[in-house]
Each structure stands twice: as C-alpha cells, then as structure tokens.
XYZ file of C-alpha atoms in Angstrom:
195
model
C 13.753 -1.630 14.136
C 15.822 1.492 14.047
C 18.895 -0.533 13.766
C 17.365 -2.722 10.657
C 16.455 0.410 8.631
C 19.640 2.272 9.247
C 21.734 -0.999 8.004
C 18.955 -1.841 5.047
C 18.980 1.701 3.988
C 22.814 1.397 3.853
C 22.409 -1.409 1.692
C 19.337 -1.020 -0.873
C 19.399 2.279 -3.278
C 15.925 1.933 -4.205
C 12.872 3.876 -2.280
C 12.352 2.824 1.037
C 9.261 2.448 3.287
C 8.792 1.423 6.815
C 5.954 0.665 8.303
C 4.282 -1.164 11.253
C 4.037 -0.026 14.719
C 4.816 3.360 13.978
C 2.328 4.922 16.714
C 3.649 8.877 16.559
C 5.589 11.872 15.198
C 8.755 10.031 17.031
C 8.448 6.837 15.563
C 7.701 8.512 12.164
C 11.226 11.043 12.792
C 13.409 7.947 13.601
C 12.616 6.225 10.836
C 12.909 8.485 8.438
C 16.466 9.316 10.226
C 17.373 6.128 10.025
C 17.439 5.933 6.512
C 14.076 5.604 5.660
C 12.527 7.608 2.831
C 8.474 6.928 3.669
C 6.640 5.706 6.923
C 3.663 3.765 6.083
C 0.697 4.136 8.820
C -2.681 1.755 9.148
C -4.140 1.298 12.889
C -2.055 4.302 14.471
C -3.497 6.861 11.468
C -6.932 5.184 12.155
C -7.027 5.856 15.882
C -5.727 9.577 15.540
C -5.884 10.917 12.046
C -4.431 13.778 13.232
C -0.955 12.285 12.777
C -1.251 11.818 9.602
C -1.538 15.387 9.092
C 1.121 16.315 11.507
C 3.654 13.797 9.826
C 2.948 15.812 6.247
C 3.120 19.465 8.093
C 6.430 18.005 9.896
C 8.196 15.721 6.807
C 6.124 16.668 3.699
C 3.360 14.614 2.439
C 5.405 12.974 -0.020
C 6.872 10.889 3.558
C 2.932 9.456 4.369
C 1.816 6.830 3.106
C -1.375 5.668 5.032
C -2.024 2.349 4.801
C -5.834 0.644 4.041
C -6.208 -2.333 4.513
C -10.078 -3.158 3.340
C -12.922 -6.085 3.637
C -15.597 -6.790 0.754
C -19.096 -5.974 3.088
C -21.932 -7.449 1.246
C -25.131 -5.478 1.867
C -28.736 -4.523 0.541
C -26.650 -1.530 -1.433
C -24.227 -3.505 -3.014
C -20.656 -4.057 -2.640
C -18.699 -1.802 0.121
C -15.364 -2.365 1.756
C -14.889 -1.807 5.054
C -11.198 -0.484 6.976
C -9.228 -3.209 9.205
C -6.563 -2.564 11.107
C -4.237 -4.350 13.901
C -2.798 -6.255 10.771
C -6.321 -7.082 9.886
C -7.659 -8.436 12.853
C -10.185 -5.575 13.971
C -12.634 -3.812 12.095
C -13.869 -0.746 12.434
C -16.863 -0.148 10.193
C -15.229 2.853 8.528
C -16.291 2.677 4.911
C -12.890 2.717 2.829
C -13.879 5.013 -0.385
C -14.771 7.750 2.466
C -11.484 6.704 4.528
C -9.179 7.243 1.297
C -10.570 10.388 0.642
C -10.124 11.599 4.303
C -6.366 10.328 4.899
C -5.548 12.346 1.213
C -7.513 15.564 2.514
C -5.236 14.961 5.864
C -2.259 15.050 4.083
C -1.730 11.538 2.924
C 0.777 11.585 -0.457
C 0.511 8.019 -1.020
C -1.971 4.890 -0.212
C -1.383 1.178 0.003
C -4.091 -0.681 -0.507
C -4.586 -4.005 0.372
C -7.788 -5.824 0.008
C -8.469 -8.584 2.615
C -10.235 -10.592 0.060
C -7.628 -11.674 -1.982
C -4.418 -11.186 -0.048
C -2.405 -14.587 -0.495
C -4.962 -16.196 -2.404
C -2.875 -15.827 -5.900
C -6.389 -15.183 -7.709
C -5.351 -11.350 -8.904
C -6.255 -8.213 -7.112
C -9.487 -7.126 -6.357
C -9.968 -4.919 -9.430
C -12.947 -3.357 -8.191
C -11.721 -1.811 -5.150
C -8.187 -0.464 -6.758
C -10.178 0.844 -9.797
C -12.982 3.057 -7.077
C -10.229 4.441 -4.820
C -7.760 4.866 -7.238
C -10.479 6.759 -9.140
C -11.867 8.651 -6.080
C -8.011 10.053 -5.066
C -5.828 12.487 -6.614
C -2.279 10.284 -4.881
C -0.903 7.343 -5.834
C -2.447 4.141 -4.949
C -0.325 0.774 -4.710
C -2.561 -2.093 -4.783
C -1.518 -4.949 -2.975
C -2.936 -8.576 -2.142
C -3.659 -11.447 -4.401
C -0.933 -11.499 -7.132
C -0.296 -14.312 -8.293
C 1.326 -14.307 -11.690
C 2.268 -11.665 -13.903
C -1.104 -10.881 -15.701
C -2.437 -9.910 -12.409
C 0.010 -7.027 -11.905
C -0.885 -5.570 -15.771
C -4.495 -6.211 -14.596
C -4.417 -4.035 -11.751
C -2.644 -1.416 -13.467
C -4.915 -1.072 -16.124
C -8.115 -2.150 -15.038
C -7.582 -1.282 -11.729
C -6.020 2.478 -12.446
C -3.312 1.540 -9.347
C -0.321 3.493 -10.129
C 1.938 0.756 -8.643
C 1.291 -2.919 -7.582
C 3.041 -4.517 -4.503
C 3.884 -8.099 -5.085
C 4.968 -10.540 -2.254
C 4.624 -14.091 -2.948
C 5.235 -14.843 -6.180
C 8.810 -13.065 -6.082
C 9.708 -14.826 -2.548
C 8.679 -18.624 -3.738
C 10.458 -17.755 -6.881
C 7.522 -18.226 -9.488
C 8.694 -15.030 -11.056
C 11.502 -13.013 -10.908
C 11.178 -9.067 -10.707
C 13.446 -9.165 -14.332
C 10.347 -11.170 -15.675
C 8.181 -9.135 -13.913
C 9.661 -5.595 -15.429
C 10.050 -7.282 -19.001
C 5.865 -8.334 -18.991
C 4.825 -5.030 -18.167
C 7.289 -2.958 -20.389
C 6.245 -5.623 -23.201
C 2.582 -4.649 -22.625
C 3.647 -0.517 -22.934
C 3.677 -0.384 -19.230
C 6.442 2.402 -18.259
C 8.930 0.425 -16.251
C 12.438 1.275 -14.650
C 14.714 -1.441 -16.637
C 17.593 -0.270 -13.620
C-alpha cells in the first residue's frame, strides 16, 4: 500500500486520505510519509482508542480521521445507531452518538460517517444520523453512503449539517460528473472549490 500512496500522492494535488488496515502508530507514520496527508481509522481505533489519541499527540489531530461506520437499531426508545467495524461485518453494540463524541474527546479532527442503511442503495443519506452527530461534534463530519444523485449531496449538507459529503457511485458509473456536481451545489449557495 505504501508503494500506491507514494505514486498517487505524486500524482493527485488534492487532500489525501488513506485508510484501511491501518492497525498502529507505524502504519499511521508510513502513510503519512508516503505522501499521505490523513489516515482514516474504523476497527483498529475501535479495539484501542488509545491510538487515536496517540496518532493526534504524534501527527496533530488535523491527520485523524476516525472512521464510523453505523447501523439504524430499532428499539422501545426509538431510533439508535449502533458502530460496525471489520468493513461492516461485526458489531459491537457501541452506541454511535456516544462513540463520536469519544473519538473527538480522543483527539479525532475529522469523522467519516457512513451509515449502513443506505450505503449503495442511491436513496440519499440518512439525514437523521448526519444531522445528530454532526450536531453533537465540534469536527467536521463527512457523510457518506447512499448518494445517489445530486439533490442528495445538497440534502445532506443542509439538512444533515455534514460539512462534506463523500460520493462513490454516482461519479464511478458516470451518472454525474464532479463538474456537475460542484456547479449544483455552488448554484444552490453551497461554498464550493470551482479548481
């Protein structure tokens, strides 16, 4: 992976973040040395929070973004997401709104959210859950799963107070492209990089 970010990083001249299987302080230091300029962390933060902090004492928090990757629980109190990791395979019946506050106190500078729910469904983000962490964290929060045309992105911004929205799909089948993507949201005073 080293290898990929180095010659990516050589490449791209936008923000870069690498995540996945980053499982300590050394993975997090040789990808940020390789040209990365953020690690992203979900199961490995999880299983020892501590990193998380150690990564933002080590790199700055700015560097760690931790990232949450949540189910809609249904129970007698309402609704309540619950944190998944191993690429959303295992849960661990840590409630997310309490996780998100915990990774920021750690040192987290940025979150990723990505709601199980609607991730590659195409029916829009899950407002709800980007609107009560976004509210319940002083970071920025991406939301991420379920775009699935441009309305959804303005959507999640707005009525889901993300400061960013992560969009995979619809720019990789070609439905949209990011030019269409910028103009919608700068049309709809959304502040947008035109670069």
């Amino acid at each position: 992976m080293v290898d990929i970010v180095e010659q990516v990083s050589q490449r791209v001249f936008i923000p870069l973040t690498v995540g996945g299987g980053l499982r300590d302080i050394d993975d997090i230091r040789r990808m940020l040395k390789a040209g990365a300029d953020k690690v992203s962390i979900n199961t490995a933060a999880v299983q020892n929070p501590k990193l998380i902090t150690e990564g933002a004492e080590k790199f700055g928090s700015q560097c760690i973004v931790v990232a949450i990757d949540a189910k809609r629980q249904k129970n007698s109190n309402g609704a309540k997401w619950e944190i998944l990791t191993h690429g959303g395979r295992k849960p661990t019946g840590t409630d997310t709104i309490e996780w998100a506050r915990q990774v920021v106190a750690l040192g987290a500078g940025e979150l990723l959210l990505t709601s199980w729910d609607a991730d590659g469904q195409r029916t829009g983000y899950d407002l709800e859950l980007n609107r009560v962490i976004s509210e319940a964290v002083m970071v920025p929060v991406i939301a991420s799963g379920g775009a699935g045309n441009l309305e959804h992105l303005y959507e999640a911004l707005v009525i889901g107070k993300a400061d960013a929205v992560l969009a995979a799909s619809i720019f990789h089948y070609q439905i949209y492209s990011i030019r269409q993507a910028k103009d919608y949201l700068a049309e709809r005073g959304i502040p947008i990089r035109k670069g």
